[in-house]
Tab-separated table of C-alpha atoms in Angstrom:
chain	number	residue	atom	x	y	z
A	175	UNK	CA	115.118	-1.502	119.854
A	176	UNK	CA	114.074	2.762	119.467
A	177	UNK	CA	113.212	4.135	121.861
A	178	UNK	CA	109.665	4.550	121.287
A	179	UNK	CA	109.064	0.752	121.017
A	180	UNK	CA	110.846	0.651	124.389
A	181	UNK	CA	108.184	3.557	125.530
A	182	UNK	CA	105.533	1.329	124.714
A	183	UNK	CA	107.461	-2.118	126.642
A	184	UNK	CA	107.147	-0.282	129.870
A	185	UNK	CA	103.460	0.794	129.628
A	186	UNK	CA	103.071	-2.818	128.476
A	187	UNK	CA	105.238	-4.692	131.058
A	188	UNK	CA	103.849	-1.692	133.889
A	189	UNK	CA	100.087	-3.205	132.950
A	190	UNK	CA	101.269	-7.233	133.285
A	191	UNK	CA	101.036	-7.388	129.634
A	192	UNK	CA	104.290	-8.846	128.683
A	193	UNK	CA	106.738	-11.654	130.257
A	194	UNK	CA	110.113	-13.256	129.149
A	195	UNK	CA	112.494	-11.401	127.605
A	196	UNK	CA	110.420	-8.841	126.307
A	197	UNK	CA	109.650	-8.027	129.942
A	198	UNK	CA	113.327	-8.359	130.968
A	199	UNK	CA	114.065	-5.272	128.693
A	200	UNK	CA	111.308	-3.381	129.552
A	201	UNK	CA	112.600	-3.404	133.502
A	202	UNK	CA	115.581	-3.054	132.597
A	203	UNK	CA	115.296	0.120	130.483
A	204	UNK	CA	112.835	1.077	132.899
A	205	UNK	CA	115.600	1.476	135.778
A	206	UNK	CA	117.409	3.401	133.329
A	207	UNK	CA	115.077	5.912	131.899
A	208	UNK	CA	113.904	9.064	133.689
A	209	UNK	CA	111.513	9.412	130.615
A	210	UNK	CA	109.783	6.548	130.449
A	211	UNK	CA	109.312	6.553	134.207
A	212	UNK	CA	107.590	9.898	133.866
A	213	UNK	CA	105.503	8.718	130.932
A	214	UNK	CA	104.091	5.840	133.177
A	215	UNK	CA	103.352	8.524	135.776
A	216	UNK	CA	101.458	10.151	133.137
A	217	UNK	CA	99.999	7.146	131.467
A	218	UNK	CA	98.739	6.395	134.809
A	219	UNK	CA	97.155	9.407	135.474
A	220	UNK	CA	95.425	9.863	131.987
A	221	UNK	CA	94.036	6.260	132.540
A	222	UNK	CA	92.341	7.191	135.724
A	223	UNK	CA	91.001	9.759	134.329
A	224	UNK	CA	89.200	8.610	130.585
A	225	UNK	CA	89.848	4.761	130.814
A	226	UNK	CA	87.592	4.200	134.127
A	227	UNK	CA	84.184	2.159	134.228
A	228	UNK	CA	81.375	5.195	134.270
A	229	UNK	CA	78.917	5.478	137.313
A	230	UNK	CA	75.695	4.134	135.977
A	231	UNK	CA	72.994	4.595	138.292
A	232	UNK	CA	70.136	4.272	136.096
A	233	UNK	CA	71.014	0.624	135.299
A	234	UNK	CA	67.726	-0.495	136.007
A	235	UNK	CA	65.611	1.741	133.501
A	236	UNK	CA	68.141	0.775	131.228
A	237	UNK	CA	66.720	-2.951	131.501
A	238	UNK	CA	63.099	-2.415	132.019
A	239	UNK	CA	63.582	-0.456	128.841
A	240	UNK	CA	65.234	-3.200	126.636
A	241	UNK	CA	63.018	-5.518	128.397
A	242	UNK	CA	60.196	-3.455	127.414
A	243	UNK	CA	61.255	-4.006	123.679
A	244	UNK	CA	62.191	-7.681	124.219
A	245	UNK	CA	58.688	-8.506	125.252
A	246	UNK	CA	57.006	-7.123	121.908
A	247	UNK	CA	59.162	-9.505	120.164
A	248	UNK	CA	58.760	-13.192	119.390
A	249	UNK	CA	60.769	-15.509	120.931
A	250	UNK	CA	64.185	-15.446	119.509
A	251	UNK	CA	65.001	-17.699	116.210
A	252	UNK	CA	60.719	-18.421	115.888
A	253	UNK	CA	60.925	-15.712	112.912
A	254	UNK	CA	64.235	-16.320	110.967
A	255	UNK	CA	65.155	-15.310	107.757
A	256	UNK	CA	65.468	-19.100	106.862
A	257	UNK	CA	61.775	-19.467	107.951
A	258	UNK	CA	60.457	-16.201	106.602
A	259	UNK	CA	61.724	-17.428	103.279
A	260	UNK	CA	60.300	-20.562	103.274
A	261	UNK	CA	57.072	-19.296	103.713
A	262	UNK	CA	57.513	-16.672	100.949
A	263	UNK	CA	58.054	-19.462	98.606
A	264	UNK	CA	55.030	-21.480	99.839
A	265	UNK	CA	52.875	-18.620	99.302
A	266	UNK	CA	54.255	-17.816	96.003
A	267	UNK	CA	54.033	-21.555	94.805
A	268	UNK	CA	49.942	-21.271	96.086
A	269	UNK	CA	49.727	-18.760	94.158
A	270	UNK	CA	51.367	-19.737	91.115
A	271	UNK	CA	49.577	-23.251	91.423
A	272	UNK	CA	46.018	-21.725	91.460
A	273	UNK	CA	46.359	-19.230	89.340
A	274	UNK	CA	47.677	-21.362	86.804
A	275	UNK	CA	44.824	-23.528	87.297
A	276	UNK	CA	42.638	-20.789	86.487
A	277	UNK	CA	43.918	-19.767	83.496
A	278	UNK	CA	42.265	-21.719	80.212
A	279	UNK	CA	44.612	-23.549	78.358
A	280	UNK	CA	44.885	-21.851	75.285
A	281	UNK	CA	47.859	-22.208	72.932
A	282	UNK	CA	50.152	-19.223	72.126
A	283	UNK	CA	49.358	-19.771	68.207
A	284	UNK	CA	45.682	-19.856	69.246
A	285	UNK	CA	46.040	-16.868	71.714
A	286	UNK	CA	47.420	-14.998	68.793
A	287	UNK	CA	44.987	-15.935	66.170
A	288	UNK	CA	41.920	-15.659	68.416
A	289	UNK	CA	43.262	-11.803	69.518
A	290	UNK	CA	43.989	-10.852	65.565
A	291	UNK	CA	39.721	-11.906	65.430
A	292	UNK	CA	38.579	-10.103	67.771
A	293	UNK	CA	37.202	-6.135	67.822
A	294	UNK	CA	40.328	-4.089	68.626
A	295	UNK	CA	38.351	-2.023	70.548
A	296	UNK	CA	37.032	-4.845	72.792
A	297	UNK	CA	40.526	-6.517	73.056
A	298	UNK	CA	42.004	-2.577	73.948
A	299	UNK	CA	39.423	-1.733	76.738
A	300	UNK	CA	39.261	-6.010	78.214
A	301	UNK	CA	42.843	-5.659	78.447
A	302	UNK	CA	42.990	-2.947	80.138
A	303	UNK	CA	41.078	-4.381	83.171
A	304	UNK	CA	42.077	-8.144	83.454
A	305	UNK	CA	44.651	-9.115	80.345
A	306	UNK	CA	44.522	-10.894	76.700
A	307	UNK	CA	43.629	-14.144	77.967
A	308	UNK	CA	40.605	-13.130	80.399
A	309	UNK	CA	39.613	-10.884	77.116
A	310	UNK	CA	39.784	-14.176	74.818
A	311	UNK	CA	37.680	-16.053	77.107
A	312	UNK	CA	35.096	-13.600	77.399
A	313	UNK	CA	34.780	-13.325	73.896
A	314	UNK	CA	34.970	-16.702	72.925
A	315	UNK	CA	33.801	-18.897	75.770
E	31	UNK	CA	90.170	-3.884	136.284
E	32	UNK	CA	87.129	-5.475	136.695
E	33	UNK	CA	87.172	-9.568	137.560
E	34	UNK	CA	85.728	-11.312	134.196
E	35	UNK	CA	82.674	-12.675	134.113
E	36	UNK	CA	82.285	-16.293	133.594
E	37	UNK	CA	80.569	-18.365	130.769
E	38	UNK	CA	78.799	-20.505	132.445
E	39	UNK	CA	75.756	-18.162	134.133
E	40	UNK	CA	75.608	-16.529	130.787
E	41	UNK	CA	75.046	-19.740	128.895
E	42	UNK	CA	72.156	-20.910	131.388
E	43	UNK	CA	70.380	-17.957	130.603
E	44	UNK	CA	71.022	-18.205	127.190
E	45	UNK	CA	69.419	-21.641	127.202
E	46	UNK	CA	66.608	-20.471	129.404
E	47	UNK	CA	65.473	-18.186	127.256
E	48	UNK	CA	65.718	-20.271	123.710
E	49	UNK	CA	63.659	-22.647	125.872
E	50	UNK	CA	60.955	-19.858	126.297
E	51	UNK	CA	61.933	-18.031	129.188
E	52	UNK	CA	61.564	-14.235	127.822
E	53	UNK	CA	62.106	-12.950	131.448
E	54	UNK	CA	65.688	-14.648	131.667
E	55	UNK	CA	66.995	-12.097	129.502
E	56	UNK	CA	66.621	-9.529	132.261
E	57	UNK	CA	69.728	-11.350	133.716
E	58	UNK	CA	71.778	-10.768	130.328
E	59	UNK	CA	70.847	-7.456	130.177
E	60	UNK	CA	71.616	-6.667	134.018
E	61	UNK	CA	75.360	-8.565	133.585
E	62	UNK	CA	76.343	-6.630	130.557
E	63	UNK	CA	74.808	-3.393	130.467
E	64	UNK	CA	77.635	-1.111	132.032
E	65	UNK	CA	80.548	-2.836	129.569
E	66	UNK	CA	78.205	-2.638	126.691
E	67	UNK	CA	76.908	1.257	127.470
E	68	UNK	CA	80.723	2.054	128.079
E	69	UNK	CA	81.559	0.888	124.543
E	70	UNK	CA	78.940	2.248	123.168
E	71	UNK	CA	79.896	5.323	124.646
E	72	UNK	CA	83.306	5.540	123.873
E	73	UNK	CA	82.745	5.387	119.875
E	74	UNK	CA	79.731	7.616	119.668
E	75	UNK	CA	80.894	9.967	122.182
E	76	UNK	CA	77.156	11.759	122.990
E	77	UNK	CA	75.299	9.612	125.817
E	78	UNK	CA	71.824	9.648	124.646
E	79	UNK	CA	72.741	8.157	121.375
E	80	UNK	CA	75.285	5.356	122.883
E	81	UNK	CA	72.010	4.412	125.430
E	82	UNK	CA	69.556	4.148	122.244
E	83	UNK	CA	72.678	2.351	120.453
E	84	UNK	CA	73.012	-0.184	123.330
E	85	UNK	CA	68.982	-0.976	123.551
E	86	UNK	CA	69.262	-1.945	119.927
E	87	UNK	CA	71.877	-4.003	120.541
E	88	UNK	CA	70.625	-5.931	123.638
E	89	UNK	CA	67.362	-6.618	121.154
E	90	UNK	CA	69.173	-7.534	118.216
E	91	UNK	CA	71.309	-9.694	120.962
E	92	UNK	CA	67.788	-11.200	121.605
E	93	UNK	CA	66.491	-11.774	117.796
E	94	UNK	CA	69.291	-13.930	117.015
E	95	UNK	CA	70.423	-15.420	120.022
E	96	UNK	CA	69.433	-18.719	118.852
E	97	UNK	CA	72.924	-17.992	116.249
E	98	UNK	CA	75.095	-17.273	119.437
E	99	UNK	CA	77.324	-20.459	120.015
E	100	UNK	CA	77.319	-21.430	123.715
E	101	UNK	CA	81.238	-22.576	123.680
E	102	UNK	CA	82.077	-19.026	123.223
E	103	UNK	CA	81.398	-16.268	125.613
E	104	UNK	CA	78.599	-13.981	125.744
E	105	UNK	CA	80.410	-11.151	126.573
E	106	UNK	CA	82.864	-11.017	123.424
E	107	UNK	CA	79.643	-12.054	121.308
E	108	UNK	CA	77.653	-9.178	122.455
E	109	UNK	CA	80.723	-7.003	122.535
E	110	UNK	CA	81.295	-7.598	118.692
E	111	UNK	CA	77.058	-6.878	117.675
E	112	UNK	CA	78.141	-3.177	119.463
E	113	UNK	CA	80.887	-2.488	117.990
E	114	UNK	CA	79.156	-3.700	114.264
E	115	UNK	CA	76.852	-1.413	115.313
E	116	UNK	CA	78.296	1.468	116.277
E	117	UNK	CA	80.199	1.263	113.133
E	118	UNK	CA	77.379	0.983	111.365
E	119	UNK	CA	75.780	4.712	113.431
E	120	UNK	CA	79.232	5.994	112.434
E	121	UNK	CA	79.237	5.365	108.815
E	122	UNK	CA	75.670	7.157	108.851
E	123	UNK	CA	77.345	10.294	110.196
E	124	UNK	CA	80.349	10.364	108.169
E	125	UNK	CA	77.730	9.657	105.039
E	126	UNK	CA	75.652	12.779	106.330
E	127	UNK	CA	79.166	14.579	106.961
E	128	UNK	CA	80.391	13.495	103.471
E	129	UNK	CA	83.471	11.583	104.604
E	130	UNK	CA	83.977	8.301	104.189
E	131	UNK	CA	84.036	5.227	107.033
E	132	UNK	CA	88.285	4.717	106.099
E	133	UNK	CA	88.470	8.580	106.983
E	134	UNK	CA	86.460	8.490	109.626
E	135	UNK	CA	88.477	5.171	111.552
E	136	UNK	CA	91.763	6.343	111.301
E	137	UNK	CA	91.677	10.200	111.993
E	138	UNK	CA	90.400	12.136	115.463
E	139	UNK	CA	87.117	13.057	114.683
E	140	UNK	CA	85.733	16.481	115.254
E	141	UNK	CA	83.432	16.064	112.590
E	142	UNK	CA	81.899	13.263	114.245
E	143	UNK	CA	81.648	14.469	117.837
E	144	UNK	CA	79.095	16.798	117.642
E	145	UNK	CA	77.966	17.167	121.666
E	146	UNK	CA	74.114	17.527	121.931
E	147	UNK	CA	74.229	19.404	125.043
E	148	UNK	CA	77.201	19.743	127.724
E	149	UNK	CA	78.109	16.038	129.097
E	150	UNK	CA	78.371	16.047	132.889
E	151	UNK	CA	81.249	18.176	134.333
E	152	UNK	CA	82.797	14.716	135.956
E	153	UNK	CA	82.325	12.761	132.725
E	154	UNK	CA	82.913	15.971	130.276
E	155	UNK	CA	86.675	16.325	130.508
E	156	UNK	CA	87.264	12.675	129.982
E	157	UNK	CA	84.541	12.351	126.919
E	158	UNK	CA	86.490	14.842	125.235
E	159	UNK	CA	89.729	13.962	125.626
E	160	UNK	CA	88.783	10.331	124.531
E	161	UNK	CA	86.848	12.095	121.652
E	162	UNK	CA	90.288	13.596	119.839
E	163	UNK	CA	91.257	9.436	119.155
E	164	UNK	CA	89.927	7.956	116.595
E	165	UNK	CA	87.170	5.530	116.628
E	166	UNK	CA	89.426	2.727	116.546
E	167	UNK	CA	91.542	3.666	119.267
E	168	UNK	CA	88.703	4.536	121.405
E	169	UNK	CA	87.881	0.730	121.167
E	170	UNK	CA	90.860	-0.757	121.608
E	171	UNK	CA	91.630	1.462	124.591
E	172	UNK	CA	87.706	0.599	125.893
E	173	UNK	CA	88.013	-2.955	125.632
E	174	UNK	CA	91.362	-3.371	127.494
E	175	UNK	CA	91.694	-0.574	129.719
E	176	UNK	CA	88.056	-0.246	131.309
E	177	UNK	CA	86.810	-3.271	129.939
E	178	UNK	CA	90.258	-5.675	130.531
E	179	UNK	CA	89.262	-7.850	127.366
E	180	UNK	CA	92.429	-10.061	126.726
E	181	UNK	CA	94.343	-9.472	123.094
E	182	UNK	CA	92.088	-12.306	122.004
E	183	UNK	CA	88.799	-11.159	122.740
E	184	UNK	CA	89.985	-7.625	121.521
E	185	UNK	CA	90.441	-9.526	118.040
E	186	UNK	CA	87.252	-11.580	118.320
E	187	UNK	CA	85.578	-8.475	119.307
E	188	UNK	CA	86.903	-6.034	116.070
E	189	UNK	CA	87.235	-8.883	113.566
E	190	UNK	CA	90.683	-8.950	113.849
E	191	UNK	CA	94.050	-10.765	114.326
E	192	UNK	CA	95.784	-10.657	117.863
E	193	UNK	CA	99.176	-8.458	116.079
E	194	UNK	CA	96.935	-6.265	114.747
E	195	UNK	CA	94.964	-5.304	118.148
E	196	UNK	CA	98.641	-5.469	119.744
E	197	UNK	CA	99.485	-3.044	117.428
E	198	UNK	CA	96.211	-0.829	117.490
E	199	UNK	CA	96.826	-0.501	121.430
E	200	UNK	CA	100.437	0.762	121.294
E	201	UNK	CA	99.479	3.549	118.902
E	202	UNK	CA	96.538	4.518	120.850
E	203	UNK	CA	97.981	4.690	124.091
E	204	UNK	CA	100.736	6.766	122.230
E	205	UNK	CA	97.890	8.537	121.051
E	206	UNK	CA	95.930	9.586	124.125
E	207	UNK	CA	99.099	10.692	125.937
E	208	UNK	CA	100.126	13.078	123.108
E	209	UNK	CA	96.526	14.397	122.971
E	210	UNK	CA	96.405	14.889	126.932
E	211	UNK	CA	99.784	17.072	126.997
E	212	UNK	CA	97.625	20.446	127.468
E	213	UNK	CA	96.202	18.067	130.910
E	214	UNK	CA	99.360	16.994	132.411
E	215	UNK	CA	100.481	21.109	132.133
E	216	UNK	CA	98.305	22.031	135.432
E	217	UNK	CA	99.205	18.790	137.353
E	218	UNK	CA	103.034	18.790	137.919
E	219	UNK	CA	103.536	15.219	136.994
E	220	UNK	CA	106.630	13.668	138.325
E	221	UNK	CA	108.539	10.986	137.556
E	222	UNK	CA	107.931	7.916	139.787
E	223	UNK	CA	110.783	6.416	141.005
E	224	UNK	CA	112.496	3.491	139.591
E	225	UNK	CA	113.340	0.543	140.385
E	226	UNK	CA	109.843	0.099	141.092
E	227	UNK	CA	108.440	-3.714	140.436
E	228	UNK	CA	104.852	-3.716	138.631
């Protein structure tokens, strides 16, 4: 074992982190290394200075403020994606359903031929506003 | 190191407020606010931004609560939607900085810590020096040495395998002492004496 991974035993075994044999090296090398002592030292120090929980005295504005948030929301899972989608769909079948019924049932072949007889300029400017089969129906029906 | 919270408070709340109870949150929010505002913290380094970050947590927390499983805990759940999105704030900066995320997780990022305004002078010396690692040892050193997740959490946490966050630890404890050598210089640090049980 380097001594680096040793290094990192002691920190380990110094923080309860290890046990067995693992552990049994780490005390042992521990006893035996000036270094590594001093390393703790400074491990120790470092931690108690960056690693600590931070004062947080405005806790409570921090909740009225998420709580703020949470109450413009529904209530959780009444608006998932699942459900969103299976709305979408409804509302695009509805749609599909009655505009389909709308729509006169007029054969492709006939759709073609009927277009091919009527004024071009009529078909152009009908078009333009509501389609070729709105125009065909208009002019024919 | 703080003593762990428990599942089981957690999961009546939980339950409370799938059942309707909007208000029961408050108690979620309460329990977990100074873990999840420290983690926050610690990757995006400027305090106004981490407080912003961990609102939108605690709400997305709330939107899809109903997928949180109540066998796990709370904690590592809500743990894991900060660090997604912190991640996530991250990868916007790096895209605005031009770098990309792999850059940005494995090196010390000065191009990321860009201080609005001068942090507290208790909080200031500490923000920086955690600000040289790189986001991924800033989490693994948050979750175990201020927040004293266990290895497994730590994985559940970064989406990750115990050896991996084992091995994420050692370097970034390596890390933060080599970055903190110009902080020992002023402070005479001696050796401690040995044998010395732990």
């Amino acid at each position: 074992m380097n001594h680096d991974t040793l290094q990192d035993l002691v920190i380990a075994w110094r923080r309860g982190e290890i046990a067995g044999a693992e552990a049994a090296a780490a005390e042992a090398h521990w006893a035996a290394c000036p270094a590594c002592r001093e390393i703790w030292a400074r491990w120790e120090l470092v931690s108690r200075t960056v690693l600590t929980p931070a004062e947080r005295p405005d806790g409570e504005l921090f909740v009225r403020g998420v709580m703020a948030r949470v109450r413009r929301e529904s209530r959780p899972g009444a608006h998932s994606p699942l459900w969103r989608w299976a709305a979408a769909a409804v509302l695009l079948l509805s749609l599909g359903v009655w505009h389909g019924a709308r729509r006169p049932r007029v054969s492709v072949e006939a759709r073609t031929f009927a277009a091919e007889l009527m004024p071009a300029t009529y078909l152009e400017a009908e078009t333009l506003d509501d389609g070729v089969d709105s125009a065909i129906e208009k002019y024919f029906l | 190191m703080e003593e762990k919270p428990t599942f089981a408070p957690d999961v009546e709340q939980v339950r409370a407020v799938l059942a309707g109870d909007r208000e029961a949150f408050a108690f979620l929010v309460r329990r977990h606010q100074d873990k999840v505002r420290g983690l926050c913290l610690a990757l995006l380094q400027r305090p106004s931004e981490a407080d912003d970050a961990a609102q939108d947590v605690f709400l997305k927390a709330y939107r899809h609560l109903g997928r949180f499983r109540q066998d796990a805990a709370f904690s590592t759940w809500i743990h894991r939607i900060a660090h997604n999105h912190c991640l996530d704030l991250l990868k916007q900066r790096a895209r605005r900085a031009g770098e990309s995320l792999d850059a940005l997780l494995e090196k010390g990022d000065q191009v990321l810590f860009f201080p609005e305004k001068p942090a507290p002078a208790e909080t200031g010396e500490a923000l920086a020096l955690l600000g040289q690692l790189s986001p991924v040892h800033r989490t693994v050193l948050t979750l175990r040495e201020v927040q004293g997740f266990s290895y497994e959490e730590m994985a559940r946490v970064m989406g990750s395998t115990v050896d991996s966050v084992k091995a994420r630890l050692r370097r970034a404890r390596r890390a933060l002492l080599e970055k903190a050598r110009h902080f020992f210089a002023d402070r005479g640090v001696q050796p401690v004496e040995a044998p010395h049980e732990p």
